[in-house]
Coordinates of N, CA and C in Angstrom, one line a residue:
X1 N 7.0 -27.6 2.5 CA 7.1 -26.7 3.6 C 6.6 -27.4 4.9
X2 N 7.3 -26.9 6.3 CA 7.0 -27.8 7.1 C 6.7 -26.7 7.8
X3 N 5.6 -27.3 8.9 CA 4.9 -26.5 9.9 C 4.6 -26.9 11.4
X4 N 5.7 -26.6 12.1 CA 5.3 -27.2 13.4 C 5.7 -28.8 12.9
X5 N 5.0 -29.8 13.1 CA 5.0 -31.2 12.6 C 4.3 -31.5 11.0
X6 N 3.7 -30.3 10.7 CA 3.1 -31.1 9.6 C 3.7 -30.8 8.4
X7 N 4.1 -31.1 7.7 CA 4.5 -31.3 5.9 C 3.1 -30.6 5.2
X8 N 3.3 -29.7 4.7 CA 2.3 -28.7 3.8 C 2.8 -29.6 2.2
X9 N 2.0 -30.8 1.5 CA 2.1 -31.1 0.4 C 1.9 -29.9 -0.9
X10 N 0.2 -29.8 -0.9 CA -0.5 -29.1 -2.3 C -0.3 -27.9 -2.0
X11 N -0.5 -27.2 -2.8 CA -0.3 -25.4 -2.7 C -0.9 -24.6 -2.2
X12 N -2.5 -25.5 -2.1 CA -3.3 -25.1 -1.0 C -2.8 -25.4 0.4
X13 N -2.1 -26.0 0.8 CA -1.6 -26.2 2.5 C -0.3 -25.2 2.5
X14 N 0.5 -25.1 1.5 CA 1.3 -24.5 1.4 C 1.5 -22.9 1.6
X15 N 0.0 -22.6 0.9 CA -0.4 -21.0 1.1 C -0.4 -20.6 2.3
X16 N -1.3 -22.0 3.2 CA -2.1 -21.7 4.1 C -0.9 -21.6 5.3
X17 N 0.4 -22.6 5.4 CA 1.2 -22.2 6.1 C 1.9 -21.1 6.1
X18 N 2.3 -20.9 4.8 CA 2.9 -19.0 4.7 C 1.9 -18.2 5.0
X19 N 0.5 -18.0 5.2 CA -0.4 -17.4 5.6 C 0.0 -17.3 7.0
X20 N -0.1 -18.9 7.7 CA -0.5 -18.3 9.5 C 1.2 -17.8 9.9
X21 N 2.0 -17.9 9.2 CA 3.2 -17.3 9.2 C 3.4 -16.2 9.6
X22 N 3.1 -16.0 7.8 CA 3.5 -13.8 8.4 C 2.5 -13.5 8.7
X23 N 1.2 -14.3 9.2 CA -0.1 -13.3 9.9 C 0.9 -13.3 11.5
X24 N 1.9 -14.4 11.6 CA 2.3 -14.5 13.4 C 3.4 -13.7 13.5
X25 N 4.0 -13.3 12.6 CA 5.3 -12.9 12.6 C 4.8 -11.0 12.7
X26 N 3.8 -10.1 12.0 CA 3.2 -9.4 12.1 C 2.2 -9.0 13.3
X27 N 2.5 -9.7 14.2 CA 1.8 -9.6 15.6 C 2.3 -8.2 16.2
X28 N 1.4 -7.5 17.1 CA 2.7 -6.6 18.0 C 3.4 -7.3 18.8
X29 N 3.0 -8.8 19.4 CA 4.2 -9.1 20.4 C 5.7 -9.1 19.7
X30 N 6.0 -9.0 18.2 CA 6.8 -9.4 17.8 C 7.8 -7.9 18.0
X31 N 7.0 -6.5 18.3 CA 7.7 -5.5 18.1 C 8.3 -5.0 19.2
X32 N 9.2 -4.2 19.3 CA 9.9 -3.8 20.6 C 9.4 -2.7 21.4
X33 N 9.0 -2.8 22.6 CA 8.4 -1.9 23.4 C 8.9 -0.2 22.6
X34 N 9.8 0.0 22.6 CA 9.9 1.5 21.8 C 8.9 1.6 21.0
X35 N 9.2 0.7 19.9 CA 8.6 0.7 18.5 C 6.7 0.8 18.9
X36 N 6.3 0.3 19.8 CA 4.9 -0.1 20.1 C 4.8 1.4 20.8
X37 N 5.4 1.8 21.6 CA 5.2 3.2 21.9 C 4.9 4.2 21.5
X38 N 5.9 4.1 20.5 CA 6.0 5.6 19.1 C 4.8 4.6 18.2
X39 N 4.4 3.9 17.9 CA 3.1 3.4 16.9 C 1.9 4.1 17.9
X40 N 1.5 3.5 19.4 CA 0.3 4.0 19.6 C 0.3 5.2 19.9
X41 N 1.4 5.8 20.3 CA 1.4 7.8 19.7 C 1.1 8.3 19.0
X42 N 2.0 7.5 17.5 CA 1.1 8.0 16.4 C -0.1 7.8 15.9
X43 N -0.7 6.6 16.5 CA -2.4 6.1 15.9 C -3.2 7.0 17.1
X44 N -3.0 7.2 18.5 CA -3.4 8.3 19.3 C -3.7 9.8 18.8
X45 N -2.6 10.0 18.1 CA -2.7 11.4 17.6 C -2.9 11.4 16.5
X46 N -3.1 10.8 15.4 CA -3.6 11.2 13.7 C -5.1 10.2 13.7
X47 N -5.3 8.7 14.2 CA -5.9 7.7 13.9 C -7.2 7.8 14.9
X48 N -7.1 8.3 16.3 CA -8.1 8.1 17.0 C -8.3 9.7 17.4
X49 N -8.3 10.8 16.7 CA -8.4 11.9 17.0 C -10.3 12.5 16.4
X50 N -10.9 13.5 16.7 CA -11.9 13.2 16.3 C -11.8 13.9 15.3
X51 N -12.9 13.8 14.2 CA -12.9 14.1 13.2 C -13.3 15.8 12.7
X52 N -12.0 16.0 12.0 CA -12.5 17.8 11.6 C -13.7 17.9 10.7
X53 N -13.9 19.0 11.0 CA -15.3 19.4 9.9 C -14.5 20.5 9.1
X54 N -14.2 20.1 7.9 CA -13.9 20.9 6.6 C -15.0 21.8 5.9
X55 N -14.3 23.3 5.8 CA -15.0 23.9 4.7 C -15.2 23.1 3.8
X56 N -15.9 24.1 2.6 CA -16.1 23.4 1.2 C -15.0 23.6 0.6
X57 N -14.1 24.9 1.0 CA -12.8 24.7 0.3 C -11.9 24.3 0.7
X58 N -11.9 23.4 1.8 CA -10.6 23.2 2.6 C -9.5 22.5 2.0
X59 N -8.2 22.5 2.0 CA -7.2 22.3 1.6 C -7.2 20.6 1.3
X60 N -7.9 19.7 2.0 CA -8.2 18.5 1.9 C -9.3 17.6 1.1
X61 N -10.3 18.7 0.9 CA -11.6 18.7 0.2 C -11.1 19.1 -1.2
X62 N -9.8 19.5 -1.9 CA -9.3 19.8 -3.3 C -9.0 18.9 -4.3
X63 N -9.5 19.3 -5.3 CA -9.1 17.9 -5.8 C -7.4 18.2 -6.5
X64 N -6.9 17.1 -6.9 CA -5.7 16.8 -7.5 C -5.4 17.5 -8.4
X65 N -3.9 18.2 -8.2 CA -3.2 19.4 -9.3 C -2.6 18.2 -10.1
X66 N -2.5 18.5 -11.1 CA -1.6 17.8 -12.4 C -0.2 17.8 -11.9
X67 N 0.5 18.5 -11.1 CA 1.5 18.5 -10.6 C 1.8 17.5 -9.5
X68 N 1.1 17.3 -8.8 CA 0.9 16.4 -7.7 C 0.8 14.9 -8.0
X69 N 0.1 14.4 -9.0 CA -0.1 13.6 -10.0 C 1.5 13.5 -10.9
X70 N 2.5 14.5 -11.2 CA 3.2 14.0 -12.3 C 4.7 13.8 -11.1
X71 N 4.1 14.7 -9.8 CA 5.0 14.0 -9.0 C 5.1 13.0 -8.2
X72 N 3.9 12.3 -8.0 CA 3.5 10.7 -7.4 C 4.2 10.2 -8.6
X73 N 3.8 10.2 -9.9 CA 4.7 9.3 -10.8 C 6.0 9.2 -10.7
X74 N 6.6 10.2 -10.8 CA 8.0 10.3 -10.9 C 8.9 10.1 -9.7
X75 N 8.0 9.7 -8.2 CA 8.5 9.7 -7.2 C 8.1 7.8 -7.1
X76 N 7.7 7.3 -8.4 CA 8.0 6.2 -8.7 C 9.2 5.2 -8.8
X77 N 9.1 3.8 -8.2 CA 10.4 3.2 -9.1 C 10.0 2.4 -10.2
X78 N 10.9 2.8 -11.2 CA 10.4 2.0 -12.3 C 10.5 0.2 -12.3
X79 N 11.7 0.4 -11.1 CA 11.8 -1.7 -11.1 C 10.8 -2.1 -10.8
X80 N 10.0 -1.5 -9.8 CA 8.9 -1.9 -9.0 C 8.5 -2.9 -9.6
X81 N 7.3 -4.3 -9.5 CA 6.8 -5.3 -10.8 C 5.2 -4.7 -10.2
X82 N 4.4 -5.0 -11.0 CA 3.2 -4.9 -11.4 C 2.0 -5.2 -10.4
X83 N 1.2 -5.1 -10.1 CA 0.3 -5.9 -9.2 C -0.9 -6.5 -10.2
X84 N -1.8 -7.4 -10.0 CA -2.9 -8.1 -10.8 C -3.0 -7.5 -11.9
X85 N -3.3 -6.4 -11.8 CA -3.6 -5.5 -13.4 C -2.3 -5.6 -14.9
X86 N -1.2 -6.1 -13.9 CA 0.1 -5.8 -14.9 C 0.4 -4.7 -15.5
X87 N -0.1 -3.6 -14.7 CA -0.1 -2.5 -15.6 C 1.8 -1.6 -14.7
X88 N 2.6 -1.1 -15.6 CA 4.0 -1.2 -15.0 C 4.3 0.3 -15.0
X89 N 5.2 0.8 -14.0 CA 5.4 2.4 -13.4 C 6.0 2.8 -14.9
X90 N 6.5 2.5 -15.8 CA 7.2 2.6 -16.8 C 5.9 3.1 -17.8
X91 N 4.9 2.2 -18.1 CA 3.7 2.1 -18.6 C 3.5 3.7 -18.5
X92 N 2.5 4.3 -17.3 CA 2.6 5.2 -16.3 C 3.1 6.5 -16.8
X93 N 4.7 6.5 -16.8 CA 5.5 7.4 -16.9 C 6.0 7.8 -18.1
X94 N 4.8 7.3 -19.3 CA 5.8 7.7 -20.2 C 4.1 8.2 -21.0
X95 N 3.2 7.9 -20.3 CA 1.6 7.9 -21.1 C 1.8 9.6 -21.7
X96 N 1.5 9.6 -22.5 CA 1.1 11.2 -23.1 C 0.6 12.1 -22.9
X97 N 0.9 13.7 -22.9 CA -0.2 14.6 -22.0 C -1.5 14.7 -21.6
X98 N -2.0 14.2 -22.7 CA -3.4 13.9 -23.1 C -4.1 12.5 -21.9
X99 N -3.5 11.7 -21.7 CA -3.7 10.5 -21.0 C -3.4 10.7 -19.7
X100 N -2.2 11.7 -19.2 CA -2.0 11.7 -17.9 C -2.9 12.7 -17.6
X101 N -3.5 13.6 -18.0 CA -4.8 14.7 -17.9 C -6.2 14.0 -17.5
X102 N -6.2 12.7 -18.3 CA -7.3 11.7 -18.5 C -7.1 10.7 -17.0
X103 N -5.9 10.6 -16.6 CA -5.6 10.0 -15.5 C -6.1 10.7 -14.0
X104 N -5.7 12.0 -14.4 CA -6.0 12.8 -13.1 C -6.9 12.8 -13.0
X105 N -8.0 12.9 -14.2 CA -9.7 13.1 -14.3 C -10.3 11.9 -13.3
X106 N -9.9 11.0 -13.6 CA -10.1 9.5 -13.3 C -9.6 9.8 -11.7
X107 N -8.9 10.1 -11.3 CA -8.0 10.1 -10.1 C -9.4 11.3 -9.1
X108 N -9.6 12.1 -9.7 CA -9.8 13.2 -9.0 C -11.7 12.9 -8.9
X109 N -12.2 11.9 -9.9 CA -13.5 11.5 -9.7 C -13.5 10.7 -8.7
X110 N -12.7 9.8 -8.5 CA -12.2 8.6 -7.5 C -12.5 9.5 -6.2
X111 N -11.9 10.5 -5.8 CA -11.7 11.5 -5.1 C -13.2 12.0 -4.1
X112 N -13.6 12.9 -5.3 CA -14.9 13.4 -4.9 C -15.9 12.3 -4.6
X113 N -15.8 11.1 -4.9 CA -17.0 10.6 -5.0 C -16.8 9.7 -3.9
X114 N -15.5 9.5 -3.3 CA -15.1 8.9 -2.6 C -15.5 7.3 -2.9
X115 N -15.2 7.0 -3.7 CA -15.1 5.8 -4.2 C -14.0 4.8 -4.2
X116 N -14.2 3.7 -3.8 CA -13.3 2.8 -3.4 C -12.9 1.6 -4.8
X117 N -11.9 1.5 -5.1 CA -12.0 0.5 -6.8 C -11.4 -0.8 -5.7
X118 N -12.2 -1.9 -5.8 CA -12.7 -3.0 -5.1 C -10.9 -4.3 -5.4
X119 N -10.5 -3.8 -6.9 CA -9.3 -4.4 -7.7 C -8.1 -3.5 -6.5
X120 N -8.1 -2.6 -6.4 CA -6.6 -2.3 -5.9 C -6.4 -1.9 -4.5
X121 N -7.7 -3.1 -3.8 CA -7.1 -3.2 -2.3 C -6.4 -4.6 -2.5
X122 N -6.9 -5.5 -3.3 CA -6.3 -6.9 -3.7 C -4.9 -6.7 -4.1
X123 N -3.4 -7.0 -3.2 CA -2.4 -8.1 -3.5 C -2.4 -9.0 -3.9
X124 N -1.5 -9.0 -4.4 CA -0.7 -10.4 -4.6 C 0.3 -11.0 -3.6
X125 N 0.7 -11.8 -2.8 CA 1.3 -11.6 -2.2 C 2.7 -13.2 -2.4
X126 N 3.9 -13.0 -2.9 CA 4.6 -13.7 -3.2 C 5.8 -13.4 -2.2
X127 N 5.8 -15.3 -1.7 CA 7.1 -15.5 -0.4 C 8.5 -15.7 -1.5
X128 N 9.6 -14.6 -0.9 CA 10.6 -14.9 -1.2 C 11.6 -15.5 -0.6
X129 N 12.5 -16.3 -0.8 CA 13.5 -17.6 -0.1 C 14.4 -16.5 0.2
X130 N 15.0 -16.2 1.8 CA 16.2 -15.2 2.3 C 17.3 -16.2 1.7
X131 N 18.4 -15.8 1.2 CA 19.4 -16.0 0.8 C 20.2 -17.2 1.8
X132 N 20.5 -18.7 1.4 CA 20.5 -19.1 2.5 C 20.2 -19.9 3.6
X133 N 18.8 -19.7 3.3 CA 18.0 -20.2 4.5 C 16.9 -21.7 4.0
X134 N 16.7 -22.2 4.5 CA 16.5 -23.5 4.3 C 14.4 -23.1 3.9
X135 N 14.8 -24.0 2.7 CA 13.6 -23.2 1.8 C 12.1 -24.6 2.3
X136 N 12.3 -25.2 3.6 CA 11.0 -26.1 4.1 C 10.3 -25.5 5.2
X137 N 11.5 -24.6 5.9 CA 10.7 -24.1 7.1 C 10.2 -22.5 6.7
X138 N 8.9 -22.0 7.1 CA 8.3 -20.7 6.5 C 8.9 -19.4 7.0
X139 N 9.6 -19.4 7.8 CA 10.5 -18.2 8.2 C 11.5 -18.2 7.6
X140 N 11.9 -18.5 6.9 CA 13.0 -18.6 5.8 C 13.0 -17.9 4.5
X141 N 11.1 -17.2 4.6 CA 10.7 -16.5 3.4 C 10.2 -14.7 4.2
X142 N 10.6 -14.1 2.9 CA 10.1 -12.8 3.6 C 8.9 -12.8 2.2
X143 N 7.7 -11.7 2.8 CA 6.8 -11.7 2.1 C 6.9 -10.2 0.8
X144 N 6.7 -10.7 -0.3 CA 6.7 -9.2 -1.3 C 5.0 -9.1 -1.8
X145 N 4.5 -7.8 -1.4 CA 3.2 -7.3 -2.0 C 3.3 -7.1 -3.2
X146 N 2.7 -7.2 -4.3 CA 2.6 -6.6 -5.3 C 1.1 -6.1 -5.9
X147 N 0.8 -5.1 -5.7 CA 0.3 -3.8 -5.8 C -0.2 -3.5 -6.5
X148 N -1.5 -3.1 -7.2 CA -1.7 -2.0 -8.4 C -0.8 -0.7 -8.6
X149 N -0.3 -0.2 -9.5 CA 0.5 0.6 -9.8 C -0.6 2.0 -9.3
X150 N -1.8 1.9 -10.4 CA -2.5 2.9 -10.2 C -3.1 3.2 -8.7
X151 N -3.2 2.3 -7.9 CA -3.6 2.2 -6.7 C -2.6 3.4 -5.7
X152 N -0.7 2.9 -6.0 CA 0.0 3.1 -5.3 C 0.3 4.6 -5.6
X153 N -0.3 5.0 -6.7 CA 0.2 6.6 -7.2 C -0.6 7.5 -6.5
X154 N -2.3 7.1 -6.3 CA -3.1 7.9 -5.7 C -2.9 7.3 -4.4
X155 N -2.3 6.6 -3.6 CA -1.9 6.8 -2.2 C -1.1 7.9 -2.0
X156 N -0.2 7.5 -2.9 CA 1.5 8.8 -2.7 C 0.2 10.2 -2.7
X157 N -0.5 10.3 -3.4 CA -1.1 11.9 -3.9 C -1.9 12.1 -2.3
X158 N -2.5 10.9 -1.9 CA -3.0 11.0 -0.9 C -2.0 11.7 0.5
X159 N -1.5 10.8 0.6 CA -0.4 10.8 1.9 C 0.4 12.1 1.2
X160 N 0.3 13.0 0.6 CA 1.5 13.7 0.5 C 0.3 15.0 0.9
X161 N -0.9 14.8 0.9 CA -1.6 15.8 0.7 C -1.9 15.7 2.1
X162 N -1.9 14.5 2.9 CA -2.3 14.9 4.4 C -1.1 15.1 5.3
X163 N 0.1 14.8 5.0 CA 1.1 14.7 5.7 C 1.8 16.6 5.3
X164 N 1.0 17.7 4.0 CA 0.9 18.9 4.3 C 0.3 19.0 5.0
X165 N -1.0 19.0 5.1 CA -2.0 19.3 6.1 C -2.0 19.6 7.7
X166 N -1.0 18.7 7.9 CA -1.3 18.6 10.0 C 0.2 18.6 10.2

């Protein structure tokens, strides 16, 4: 991989130029004034808004229906690949009543306790070669996340539950 002038040899230089890559390519100067517009609208109005004070039973203070849960799964793709854990949407989707009950439990303690699992903010993050394009210079690769499965299910539960909300 080449960078600017320098030849990225070991895997460690190599990372490190795919790194300052898509950290530059991910900039907002790269976005188009529209697109920057409708973003700080939307972080204006959901992201910097002040914070509600919830009843005890508020619609957002609930914990996780079984249904909500077997529809984050199934609003799954099964191609999807694995993140660190290797654990696969397939895995997931086929676990037994008994286990996906045991999942929610787990999901819905997460919840209350507001607890953060330290493993499924960690990617993986693997550059793929665009079809074509000359595999020395680092814009030539687009980046693929790969994700905890379990991570991505209780986001979906998440985001489905605030995106009723407001």
């Amino acid at each position: 991989l080449k960078n600017e002038n320098t030849i990225a040899i070991s895997n460690i230089e190599k990372v490190e130029v795919m790194a300052k890559h898509f950290a530059s390519v991910s900039k907002e100067k790269n976005y188009t004034k529209v697109f920057i517009r409708k973003k700080h609208k939307f972080e204006n109005k959901h992201l910097q808004s002040e914070p509600k004070i919830y009843k005890e039973n508020d619609y957002l203070n609930d914990i996780f229906a079984k249904h909500e849960l077997v529809a984050a799964i199934r609003s799954s793709k099964s191609s999807s690949a694995p993140g660190a854990d290797n654990i696969y949407y397939d895995f997931i989707k086929h676990l037994p009543n008994s286990a996906t009950a045991y999942l929610l439990k787990i999901y819905n303690q997460i919840w209350i306790e507001k607890v953060s699992i330290s493993e499924w903010k960690n990617s993986i993050v693997i550059p793929i070669l665009k079809a074509g394009e000359d595999p020395t210079k680092p814009g030539s690769y687009r980046p693929i996340a790969l994700t905890s499965v379990l991570s991505k299910i209780l986001e979906r539960m998440v985001t489905k539950t605030y995106l009723l909300s407001g």
